[in-house]
């Protein structure tokens, strides 16, 4: 991946001139969001900056090991302090999202209102405009983009175990442990560099992927055995979970991470969705097996969302039954295959 010299020079200048730096990311932060924030944080720490990560809401518990000893604020739990931190910052990094709004309404508005310089580091399509933008939709993860930026800024020797652990975490989660979005050799070269710091891949993998609670594993079993609907003719499937079912399994943030992918394990399924009921909406995830099925477009056109070509998300504001009816009609019409 080739970074523009102009962007790196500008970024270097912004970092040099900043004392208080805030790093922000999207709502329901995932491994790439937390990993990219923490990787950048540990790098900036080496430069003796005053740094705070602000996440909109709590990260799933399996990512907490990354936030240990990292100065961070959960926006929804501490709005006043978070807003003041934004106000005090000379430089704001916007990570793993293509517009401020992905941080949720209140945090998004707060970021937008700030006059400080803002730098975007991301890999989603159609980014908004920022002072400097590192937007690379063809790259596996924001963590991989951060890797190239830090390497360009300070050389490979700058990577330490903290930076490498964080960046490796995001690359491995956003590629489903190197099973998609990683058809380019550079990602493995990047990972090889990170491994030279002495991080243990098996340990990180276990922290992230093998720390299910019993409830989480049982919820997965229930979702697959009882709540999976298959449309063989349309090569589509979806799983739906109501609030009372999530409550029964004591749902915790992150417990549904990866569940949507199980639909694609079925032979003959190319498009799938996961619907889960939240307080005032139905959260939706979409996945496809082929770039020809552009679920970013689908989420954007029909479900108030977006993301990537083969992995996207959205929201439905009707009841679960109404959202299901609408989705089933779209499946029957094969609306997930763009006609334009
Ligand atoms: P997930 O299904 O894992 O929640 O999200 C898959 C991808 O879609 C992620 O890259 C995420 O950033 C994006 N995404 C999820 N929900 C939304 C949404 O409501 N709006 C937009 N623009 N992107 C979303
Ligand atoms: Mn990402």
mmCIF file of C-alpha atoms and ligand atoms in Angstrom:
data_model
loop_
_atom_site.group_PDB
_atom_site.id
_atom_site.type_symbol
_atom_site.label_atom_id
_atom_site.label_comp_id
_atom_site.label_asym_id
_atom_site.label_seq_id
_atom_site.Cartn_x
_atom_site.Cartn_y
_atom_site.Cartn_z
ATOM 1 C CA UNK A 1 0.000 0.000 0.000
ATOM 2 C CA UNK A 2 1.399 3.359 -0.971
ATOM 3 C CA UNK A 3 0.806 6.271 1.373
ATOM 4 C CA UNK A 4 0.915 9.767 -0.046
ATOM 5 C CA UNK A 5 4.042 11.640 1.094
ATOM 6 C CA UNK A 6 1.974 14.804 1.381
ATOM 7 C CA UNK A 7 -0.381 13.134 3.906
ATOM 8 C CA UNK A 8 2.520 11.771 5.980
ATOM 9 C CA UNK A 9 4.267 15.161 6.050
ATOM 10 C CA UNK A 10 1.050 16.868 7.082
ATOM 11 C CA UNK A 11 0.378 14.237 9.766
ATOM 12 C CA UNK A 12 3.914 14.554 11.109
ATOM 13 C CA UNK A 13 3.423 18.303 11.402
ATOM 14 C CA UNK A 14 0.085 17.929 13.198
ATOM 15 C CA UNK A 15 1.557 15.419 15.676
ATOM 16 C CA UNK A 16 4.636 17.570 16.321
ATOM 17 C CA UNK A 17 2.474 20.595 17.074
ATOM 18 C CA UNK A 18 -0.034 18.794 19.291
ATOM 19 C CA UNK A 19 0.201 18.277 23.021
ATOM 20 C CA UNK A 20 -3.236 16.894 23.841
ATOM 21 C CA UNK A 21 -4.381 14.221 21.444
ATOM 22 C CA UNK A 22 -7.724 12.401 21.482
ATOM 23 C CA UNK A 23 -8.388 9.167 19.636
ATOM 24 C CA UNK A 24 -12.038 8.355 18.863
ATOM 25 C CA UNK A 25 -13.776 5.425 17.243
ATOM 26 C CA UNK A 26 -17.199 3.973 16.380
ATOM 27 C CA UNK A 27 -20.085 2.803 18.543
ATOM 28 C CA UNK A 28 -20.038 -0.865 19.582
ATOM 29 C CA UNK A 29 -16.267 -0.921 19.080
ATOM 30 C CA UNK A 30 -14.833 -4.141 17.667
ATOM 31 C CA UNK A 31 -11.319 -5.574 17.614
ATOM 32 C CA UNK A 32 -10.204 -3.311 14.778
ATOM 33 C CA UNK A 33 -11.617 -0.189 16.447
ATOM 34 C CA UNK A 34 -9.995 -0.892 19.823
ATOM 35 C CA UNK A 35 -6.827 -2.315 18.235
ATOM 36 C CA UNK A 36 -6.247 0.689 15.966
ATOM 37 C CA UNK A 37 -6.899 3.192 18.799
ATOM 38 C CA UNK A 38 -4.557 1.333 21.177
ATOM 39 C CA UNK A 39 -1.834 0.786 18.567
ATOM 40 C CA UNK A 40 -1.789 4.500 17.773
ATOM 41 C CA UNK A 41 -1.996 5.338 21.498
ATOM 42 C CA UNK A 42 1.091 3.266 22.379
ATOM 43 C CA UNK A 43 3.002 4.860 19.499
ATOM 44 C CA UNK A 44 2.082 8.433 20.526
ATOM 45 C CA UNK A 45 3.006 7.541 24.106
ATOM 46 C CA UNK A 46 6.573 7.026 22.932
ATOM 47 C CA UNK A 47 6.477 10.670 21.801
ATOM 48 C CA UNK A 48 5.393 11.811 25.282
ATOM 49 C CA UNK A 49 2.045 13.231 24.211
ATOM 50 C CA UNK A 50 -0.991 13.609 26.444
ATOM 51 C CA UNK A 51 -3.334 11.037 24.917
ATOM 52 C CA UNK A 52 -6.887 9.867 25.622
ATOM 53 C CA UNK A 53 -8.920 7.270 23.783
ATOM 54 C CA UNK A 54 -12.667 7.943 23.792
ATOM 55 C CA UNK A 55 -14.979 5.071 22.916
ATOM 56 C CA UNK A 56 -18.747 5.703 22.606
ATOM 57 C CA UNK A 57 -19.783 2.676 24.691
ATOM 58 C CA UNK A 58 -18.061 -0.209 26.404
ATOM 59 C CA UNK A 59 -16.008 -2.691 24.399
ATOM 60 C CA UNK A 60 -16.815 -6.415 24.608
ATOM 61 C CA UNK A 61 -15.025 -8.004 27.584
ATOM 62 C CA UNK A 62 -12.707 -10.069 25.356
ATOM 63 C CA UNK A 63 -11.083 -6.805 24.188
ATOM 64 C CA UNK A 64 -10.499 -5.378 27.654
ATOM 65 C CA UNK A 65 -6.968 -6.774 27.782
ATOM 66 C CA UNK A 66 -6.044 -4.214 25.102
ATOM 67 C CA UNK A 67 -7.354 -1.300 27.173
ATOM 68 C CA UNK A 68 -5.473 -2.283 30.336
ATOM 69 C CA UNK A 69 -3.106 0.554 31.322
ATOM 70 C CA UNK A 70 -4.496 2.700 28.513
ATOM 71 C CA UNK A 71 -5.997 6.108 29.363
ATOM 72 C CA UNK A 72 -9.537 5.879 28.018
ATOM 73 C CA UNK A 73 -13.034 7.230 28.614
ATOM 74 C CA UNK A 74 -16.341 5.559 27.784
ATOM 75 C CA UNK A 75 -18.373 8.489 26.380
ATOM 76 C CA UNK A 76 -21.847 7.300 27.438
ATOM 77 C CA UNK A 77 -20.636 6.712 31.011
ATOM 78 C CA UNK A 78 -18.853 10.021 31.391
ATOM 79 C CA UNK A 79 -20.212 12.534 28.898
ATOM 80 C CA UNK A 80 -18.952 15.634 30.729
ATOM 81 C CA UNK A 81 -15.352 14.477 31.062
ATOM 82 C CA UNK A 82 -15.337 13.130 27.513
ATOM 83 C CA UNK A 83 -16.623 16.426 26.068
ATOM 84 C CA UNK A 84 -14.049 18.405 28.059
ATOM 85 C CA UNK A 85 -11.296 16.102 26.767
ATOM 86 C CA UNK A 86 -12.415 16.747 23.186
ATOM 87 C CA UNK A 87 -12.474 20.504 23.854
ATOM 88 C CA UNK A 88 -8.940 20.390 25.286
ATOM 89 C CA UNK A 89 -7.461 18.429 22.404
ATOM 90 C CA UNK A 90 -5.300 20.000 19.693
ATOM 91 C CA UNK A 91 -5.667 16.973 17.478
ATOM 92 C CA UNK A 92 -8.402 14.340 17.094
ATOM 93 C CA UNK A 93 -7.962 10.999 15.377
ATOM 94 C CA UNK A 94 -11.097 9.380 13.964
ATOM 95 C CA UNK A 95 -10.465 5.649 13.697
ATOM 96 C CA UNK A 96 -12.180 2.794 11.829
ATOM 97 C CA UNK A 97 -15.185 4.861 10.751
ATOM 98 C CA UNK A 98 -15.964 6.999 7.726
ATOM 99 C CA UNK A 99 -17.929 9.790 9.417
ATOM 100 C CA UNK A 100 -18.381 11.285 12.895
ATOM 101 C CA UNK A 101 -21.899 9.963 13.148
ATOM 102 C CA UNK A 102 -20.668 6.375 13.443
ATOM 103 C CA UNK A 103 -19.723 7.308 17.036
ATOM 104 C CA UNK A 104 -23.434 7.647 17.802
ATOM 105 C CA UNK A 105 -25.561 10.812 17.870
ATOM 106 C CA UNK A 106 -24.107 12.656 20.878
ATOM 107 C CA UNK A 107 -20.456 11.720 20.549
ATOM 108 C CA UNK A 108 -20.654 12.190 16.775
ATOM 109 C CA UNK A 109 -22.066 15.714 17.168
ATOM 110 C CA UNK A 110 -19.382 16.536 19.737
ATOM 111 C CA UNK A 111 -16.603 15.526 17.331
ATOM 112 C CA UNK A 112 -18.200 17.496 14.487
ATOM 113 C CA UNK A 113 -18.450 20.636 16.640
ATOM 114 C CA UNK A 114 -14.731 20.635 17.481
ATOM 115 C CA UNK A 115 -12.509 23.106 15.655
ATOM 116 C CA UNK A 116 -9.285 21.175 16.263
ATOM 117 C CA UNK A 117 -7.508 19.381 13.433
ATOM 118 C CA UNK A 118 -8.955 15.972 12.647
ATOM 119 C CA UNK A 119 -7.256 12.998 11.027
ATOM 120 C CA UNK A 120 -9.199 10.053 9.624
ATOM 121 C CA UNK A 121 -7.641 6.573 9.582
ATOM 122 C CA UNK A 122 -10.061 4.044 8.102
ATOM 123 C CA UNK A 123 -10.894 1.377 5.545
ATOM 124 C CA UNK A 124 -14.609 1.983 4.869
ATOM 125 C CA UNK A 125 -15.946 3.337 1.589
ATOM 126 C CA UNK A 126 -17.230 6.928 1.097
ATOM 127 C CA UNK A 127 -15.413 8.766 3.884
ATOM 128 C CA UNK A 128 -16.338 12.318 4.910
ATOM 129 C CA UNK A 129 -13.745 15.051 4.569
ATOM 130 C CA UNK A 130 -11.102 15.579 7.300
ATOM 131 C CA UNK A 131 -7.910 17.692 7.544
ATOM 132 C CA UNK A 132 -5.903 14.612 6.631
ATOM 133 C CA UNK A 133 -7.486 11.323 5.498
ATOM 134 C CA UNK A 134 -5.947 7.885 5.361
ATOM 135 C CA UNK A 135 -8.852 6.009 3.806
ATOM 136 C CA UNK A 136 -7.991 2.669 2.198
ATOM 137 C CA UNK A 137 -11.069 0.495 1.548
ATOM 138 C CA UNK A 138 -8.986 -2.267 -0.065
ATOM 139 C CA UNK A 139 -6.910 -2.815 3.055
ATOM 140 C CA UNK A 140 -7.922 -5.557 5.523
ATOM 141 C CA UNK A 141 -8.337 -3.365 8.555
ATOM 142 C CA UNK A 142 -7.714 0.045 10.060
ATOM 143 C CA UNK A 143 -4.945 -1.626 12.096
ATOM 144 C CA UNK A 144 -3.145 -2.540 8.879
ATOM 145 C CA UNK A 145 -3.400 1.113 7.733
ATOM 146 C CA UNK A 146 -2.021 2.238 11.110
ATOM 147 C CA UNK A 147 0.874 -0.207 10.657
ATOM 148 C CA UNK A 148 1.887 1.441 7.346
ATOM 149 C CA UNK A 149 1.507 4.953 8.763
ATOM 150 C CA UNK A 150 3.668 4.282 11.842
ATOM 151 C CA UNK A 151 6.261 2.476 9.739
ATOM 152 C CA UNK A 152 6.441 5.434 7.390
ATOM 153 C CA UNK A 153 6.593 7.944 10.251
ATOM 154 C CA UNK A 154 9.220 6.245 12.399
ATOM 155 C CA UNK A 155 10.532 3.076 10.737
ATOM 156 C CA UNK A 156 9.926 -0.572 11.614
ATOM 157 C CA UNK A 157 12.092 -0.450 14.752
ATOM 158 C CA UNK A 158 9.488 1.693 16.480
ATOM 159 C CA UNK A 159 7.104 -1.248 16.947
ATOM 160 C CA UNK A 160 7.049 -2.648 20.467
ATOM 161 C CA UNK A 161 4.954 -5.434 21.999
ATOM 162 C CA UNK A 162 2.118 -3.097 23.028
ATOM 163 C CA UNK A 163 1.760 -1.592 19.551
ATOM 164 C CA UNK A 164 2.124 -5.003 17.897
ATOM 165 C CA UNK A 165 -0.436 -6.725 20.166
ATOM 166 C CA UNK A 166 -3.005 -4.022 19.453
ATOM 167 C CA UNK A 167 -2.457 -3.955 15.682
ATOM 168 C CA UNK A 168 -2.318 -7.737 15.368
ATOM 169 C CA UNK A 169 -5.641 -7.966 17.251
ATOM 170 C CA UNK A 170 -7.427 -5.713 14.767
ATOM 171 C CA UNK A 171 -5.937 -7.367 11.702
ATOM 172 C CA UNK A 172 -6.884 -10.832 12.941
ATOM 173 C CA UNK A 173 -10.441 -9.880 13.964
ATOM 174 C CA UNK A 174 -11.256 -7.914 10.779
ATOM 175 C CA UNK A 175 -10.035 -10.801 8.609
ATOM 176 C CA UNK A 176 -11.848 -13.491 10.634
ATOM 177 C CA UNK A 177 -8.458 -14.935 11.631
ATOM 178 C CA UNK A 178 -7.074 -14.485 8.128
ATOM 179 C CA UNK A 179 -9.968 -15.999 6.201
ATOM 180 C CA UNK A 180 -11.319 -12.947 4.310
ATOM 181 C CA UNK A 181 -10.242 -9.417 3.239
ATOM 182 C CA UNK A 182 -6.639 -10.682 3.183
ATOM 183 C CA UNK A 183 -5.952 -11.625 -0.424
ATOM 184 C CA UNK A 184 -2.935 -9.359 -0.575
ATOM 185 C CA UNK A 185 0.560 -10.433 0.409
ATOM 186 C CA UNK A 186 1.348 -7.129 2.183
ATOM 187 C CA UNK A 187 -0.888 -8.003 5.125
ATOM 188 C CA UNK A 188 1.255 -11.057 5.905
ATOM 189 C CA UNK A 189 4.437 -8.979 5.567
ATOM 190 C CA UNK A 190 2.958 -6.496 8.036
ATOM 191 C CA UNK A 191 2.074 -9.302 10.454
ATOM 192 C CA UNK A 192 5.576 -10.766 10.086
ATOM 193 C CA UNK A 193 7.004 -7.384 11.151
ATOM 194 C CA UNK A 194 4.689 -7.254 14.158
ATOM 195 C CA UNK A 195 5.737 -10.785 15.205
ATOM 196 C CA UNK A 196 9.357 -9.689 15.327
ATOM 197 C CA UNK A 197 8.514 -7.781 18.527
ATOM 198 C CA UNK A 198 8.010 -11.135 20.280
ATOM 199 C CA UNK A 199 4.211 -11.134 20.608
ATOM 200 C CA UNK A 200 2.633 -14.573 20.944
ATOM 201 C CA UNK A 201 -0.091 -15.105 18.365
ATOM 202 C CA UNK A 202 -1.617 -18.098 20.182
ATOM 203 C CA UNK A 203 -1.989 -16.065 23.391
ATOM 204 C CA UNK A 204 -3.662 -13.134 21.619
ATOM 205 C CA UNK A 205 -5.915 -15.496 19.665
ATOM 206 C CA UNK A 206 -7.030 -17.193 22.892
ATOM 207 C CA UNK A 207 -7.752 -13.849 24.580
ATOM 208 C CA UNK A 208 -9.925 -12.692 21.703
ATOM 209 C CA UNK A 209 -11.611 -15.802 20.358
ATOM 210 C CA UNK A 210 -11.594 -18.382 23.169
ATOM 211 C CA UNK A 211 -13.010 -16.517 26.134
ATOM 212 C CA UNK A 212 -16.740 -17.195 25.666
ATOM 213 C CA UNK A 213 -19.008 -17.277 28.694
ATOM 214 C CA UNK A 214 -21.281 -20.351 28.945
ATOM 215 C CA UNK A 215 -24.246 -18.104 28.130
ATOM 216 C CA UNK A 216 -22.556 -16.855 24.962
ATOM 217 C CA UNK A 217 -21.857 -20.376 23.707
ATOM 218 C CA UNK A 218 -25.406 -21.483 24.534
ATOM 219 C CA UNK A 219 -26.832 -18.412 22.736
ATOM 220 C CA UNK A 220 -24.809 -19.333 19.645
ATOM 221 C CA UNK A 221 -26.133 -22.910 19.780
ATOM 222 C CA UNK A 222 -29.707 -21.667 20.185
ATOM 223 C CA UNK A 223 -29.378 -19.138 17.353
ATOM 224 C CA UNK A 224 -28.102 -21.755 14.924
ATOM 225 C CA UNK A 225 -30.424 -24.587 15.902
ATOM 226 C CA UNK A 226 -33.663 -22.629 16.438
ATOM 227 C CA UNK A 227 -33.464 -19.209 14.782
ATOM 228 C CA UNK A 228 -31.921 -19.788 11.382
ATOM 229 C CA UNK A 229 -34.094 -19.346 8.277
ATOM 230 C CA UNK A 230 -32.796 -20.654 4.986
ATOM 231 C CA UNK A 231 -33.892 -19.626 1.477
ATOM 232 C CA UNK A 232 -32.216 -22.288 -0.640
ATOM 233 C CA UNK A 233 -33.464 -21.029 -3.979
ATOM 234 C CA UNK A 234 -32.119 -17.528 -3.330
ATOM 235 C CA UNK A 235 -28.932 -18.881 -1.692
ATOM 236 C CA UNK A 236 -29.695 -16.736 1.361
ATOM 237 C CA UNK A 237 -30.159 -17.228 5.092
ATOM 238 C CA UNK A 238 -30.702 -15.171 8.218
ATOM 239 C CA UNK A 239 -30.765 -15.514 11.995
ATOM 240 C CA UNK A 240 -33.056 -13.392 14.187
ATOM 241 C CA UNK A 241 -33.006 -12.901 17.932
ATOM 242 C CA UNK A 242 -35.593 -11.034 20.010
ATOM 243 C CA UNK A 243 -34.752 -9.015 23.104
ATOM 244 C CA UNK A 244 -36.326 -11.571 25.437
ATOM 245 C CA UNK A 245 -34.138 -14.318 23.966
ATOM 246 C CA UNK A 246 -31.033 -12.156 24.416
ATOM 247 C CA UNK A 247 -32.114 -11.432 27.989
ATOM 248 C CA UNK A 248 -32.601 -15.143 28.656
ATOM 249 C CA UNK A 249 -28.964 -15.755 27.700
ATOM 250 C CA UNK A 250 -27.826 -12.645 29.678
ATOM 251 C CA UNK A 251 -26.575 -10.988 26.505
ATOM 252 C CA UNK A 252 -23.397 -8.958 26.933
ATOM 253 C CA UNK A 253 -21.851 -6.609 24.323
ATOM 254 C CA UNK A 254 -19.898 -8.665 21.827
ATOM 255 C CA UNK A 255 -21.802 -11.912 22.449
ATOM 256 C CA UNK A 256 -23.177 -11.873 18.884
ATOM 257 C CA UNK A 257 -19.822 -11.018 17.299
ATOM 258 C CA UNK A 258 -19.215 -13.532 14.482
ATOM 259 C CA UNK A 259 -22.638 -15.222 14.738
ATOM 260 C CA UNK A 260 -23.701 -13.958 11.297
ATOM 261 C CA UNK A 261 -20.770 -15.780 9.679
ATOM 262 C CA UNK A 262 -22.178 -19.175 10.697
ATOM 263 C CA UNK A 263 -24.881 -18.788 8.026
ATOM 264 C CA UNK A 264 -22.161 -18.697 5.366
ATOM 265 C CA UNK A 265 -20.804 -22.041 6.544
ATOM 266 C CA UNK A 266 -23.802 -23.633 4.812
ATOM 267 C CA UNK A 267 -23.038 -24.938 1.373
ATOM 268 C CA UNK A 268 -24.965 -22.937 -1.238
ATOM 269 C CA UNK A 269 -25.453 -19.757 0.820
ATOM 270 C CA UNK A 270 -23.986 -16.515 -0.564
ATOM 271 C CA UNK A 271 -25.909 -13.837 1.349
ATOM 272 C CA UNK A 272 -26.861 -13.738 4.993
ATOM 273 C CA UNK A 273 -28.063 -11.487 7.760
ATOM 274 C CA UNK A 274 -28.285 -11.361 11.537
ATOM 275 C CA UNK A 275 -31.154 -9.428 13.129
ATOM 276 C CA UNK A 276 -31.029 -8.668 16.832
ATOM 277 C CA UNK A 277 -33.513 -6.584 18.785
ATOM 278 C CA UNK A 278 -32.136 -3.666 20.786
ATOM 279 C CA UNK A 279 -33.959 -1.059 22.901
ATOM 280 C CA UNK A 280 -35.430 0.953 20.042
ATOM 281 C CA UNK A 281 -34.258 -0.735 16.864
ATOM 282 C CA UNK A 282 -33.309 -3.930 15.117
ATOM 283 C CA UNK A 283 -29.550 -4.129 14.634
ATOM 284 C CA UNK A 284 -28.654 -5.824 11.371
ATOM 285 C CA UNK A 285 -25.475 -7.407 10.044
ATOM 286 C CA UNK A 286 -25.016 -8.495 6.443
ATOM 287 C CA UNK A 287 -22.380 -10.742 4.898
ATOM 288 C CA UNK A 288 -21.733 -12.143 1.423
ATOM 289 C CA UNK A 289 -19.306 -14.622 -0.094
ATOM 290 C CA UNK A 290 -18.638 -12.682 -3.263
ATOM 291 C CA UNK A 291 -17.891 -9.093 -4.247
ATOM 292 C CA UNK A 292 -20.716 -9.342 -6.782
ATOM 293 C CA UNK A 293 -23.113 -9.275 -3.839
ATOM 294 C CA UNK A 294 -22.416 -5.781 -2.505
ATOM 295 C CA UNK A 295 -23.877 -5.721 1.001
ATOM 296 C CA UNK A 296 -22.555 -2.194 1.606
ATOM 297 C CA UNK A 297 -24.901 -0.994 -1.150
ATOM 298 C CA UNK A 298 -27.716 -3.175 0.185
ATOM 299 C CA UNK A 299 -27.348 -1.855 3.762
ATOM 300 C CA UNK A 300 -27.098 1.689 2.472
ATOM 301 C CA UNK A 301 -30.074 1.499 0.132
ATOM 302 C CA UNK A 302 -32.528 -0.333 2.374
ATOM 303 C CA UNK A 303 -31.332 -0.402 5.985
ATOM 304 C CA UNK A 304 -29.801 2.952 7.055
ATOM 305 C CA UNK A 305 -26.310 1.522 7.132
ATOM 306 C CA UNK A 306 -23.149 0.685 5.254
ATOM 307 C CA UNK A 307 -19.714 -0.828 5.760
ATOM 308 C CA UNK A 308 -17.780 -2.946 3.290
ATOM 309 C CA UNK A 309 -18.658 -4.757 0.063
ATOM 310 C CA UNK A 310 -18.797 -8.180 1.751
ATOM 311 C CA UNK A 311 -19.548 -7.156 5.368
ATOM 312 C CA UNK A 312 -21.934 -4.404 6.380
ATOM 313 C CA UNK A 313 -24.463 -3.411 8.990
ATOM 314 C CA UNK A 314 -27.634 -1.408 9.314
ATOM 315 C CA UNK A 315 -30.707 -0.673 11.390
ATOM 316 C CA UNK A 316 -34.422 -1.332 11.145
ATOM 317 C CA UNK A 317 -36.776 0.945 13.057
ATOM 318 C CA UNK A 318 -39.923 -1.202 12.818
ATOM 319 C CA UNK A 319 -40.832 -4.244 14.948
ATOM 320 C CA UNK A 320 -38.893 -7.479 14.515
ATOM 321 C CA UNK A 321 -41.819 -9.011 12.600
ATOM 322 C CA UNK A 322 -42.044 -6.060 10.222
ATOM 323 C CA UNK A 323 -38.291 -5.983 9.668
ATOM 324 C CA UNK A 324 -38.298 -9.733 8.976
ATOM 325 C CA UNK A 325 -41.186 -9.416 6.528
ATOM 326 C CA UNK A 326 -39.404 -6.650 4.659
ATOM 327 C CA UNK A 327 -36.103 -8.554 4.593
ATOM 328 C CA UNK A 328 -37.783 -11.770 3.431
ATOM 329 C CA UNK A 329 -39.426 -9.882 0.587
ATOM 330 C CA UNK A 330 -36.025 -8.449 -0.359
ATOM 331 C CA UNK A 331 -34.533 -11.949 -0.253
ATOM 332 C CA UNK A 332 -37.334 -13.325 -2.447
ATOM 333 C CA UNK A 333 -36.790 -10.461 -4.915
ATOM 334 C CA UNK A 334 -33.007 -11.008 -4.694
ATOM 335 C CA UNK A 335 -32.654 -7.265 -3.930
ATOM 336 C CA UNK A 336 -29.256 -7.988 -2.393
ATOM 337 C CA UNK A 337 -27.918 -8.349 -5.923
ATOM 338 C CA UNK A 338 -27.624 -4.823 -7.222
ATOM 339 C CA UNK A 339 -29.409 -4.228 -10.510
ATOM 340 C CA UNK A 340 -27.614 -1.003 -11.347
HETATM 341 P P1 LIG B 1 -21.064 -5.761 11.990
HETATM 342 O O1 LIG B 1 -22.055 -6.538 11.207
HETATM 343 O O2 LIG B 1 -19.899 -6.616 12.389
HETATM 344 O O3 LIG B 1 -21.666 -4.995 13.126
HETATM 345 O O4 LIG B 1 -20.490 -4.657 11.007
HETATM 346 C C1 LIG B 1 -19.905 -4.998 9.777
HETATM 347 C C2 LIG B 1 -19.344 -3.759 9.131
HETATM 348 O O5 LIG B 1 -20.372 -2.839 8.821
HETATM 349 C C3 LIG B 1 -18.365 -2.996 10.019
HETATM 350 O O6 LIG B 1 -17.286 -2.597 9.216
HETATM 351 C C4 LIG B 1 -19.125 -1.806 10.520
HETATM 352 O O7 LIG B 1 -18.307 -0.711 10.674
HETATM 353 C C5 LIG B 1 -20.171 -1.583 9.446
HETATM 354 N N1 LIG B 1 -21.449 -1.189 10.053
HETATM 355 C C6 LIG B 1 -22.172 -1.860 10.979
HETATM 356 N N2 LIG B 1 -23.298 -1.197 11.303
HETATM 357 C C7 LIG B 1 -23.295 -0.060 10.557
HETATM 358 C C8 LIG B 1 -24.192 1.055 10.453
HETATM 359 O O8 LIG B 1 -25.237 1.126 11.101
HETATM 360 N N3 LIG B 1 -23.813 2.042 9.574
HETATM 361 C C9 LIG B 1 -22.676 1.979 8.838
HETATM 362 N N4 LIG B 1 -22.387 2.994 7.993
HETATM 363 N N5 LIG B 1 -21.818 0.952 8.921
HETATM 364 C C10 LIG B 1 -22.107 -0.058 9.764
HETATM 365 MN MN1 LIG B 2 -12.403 -2.253 10.701
#
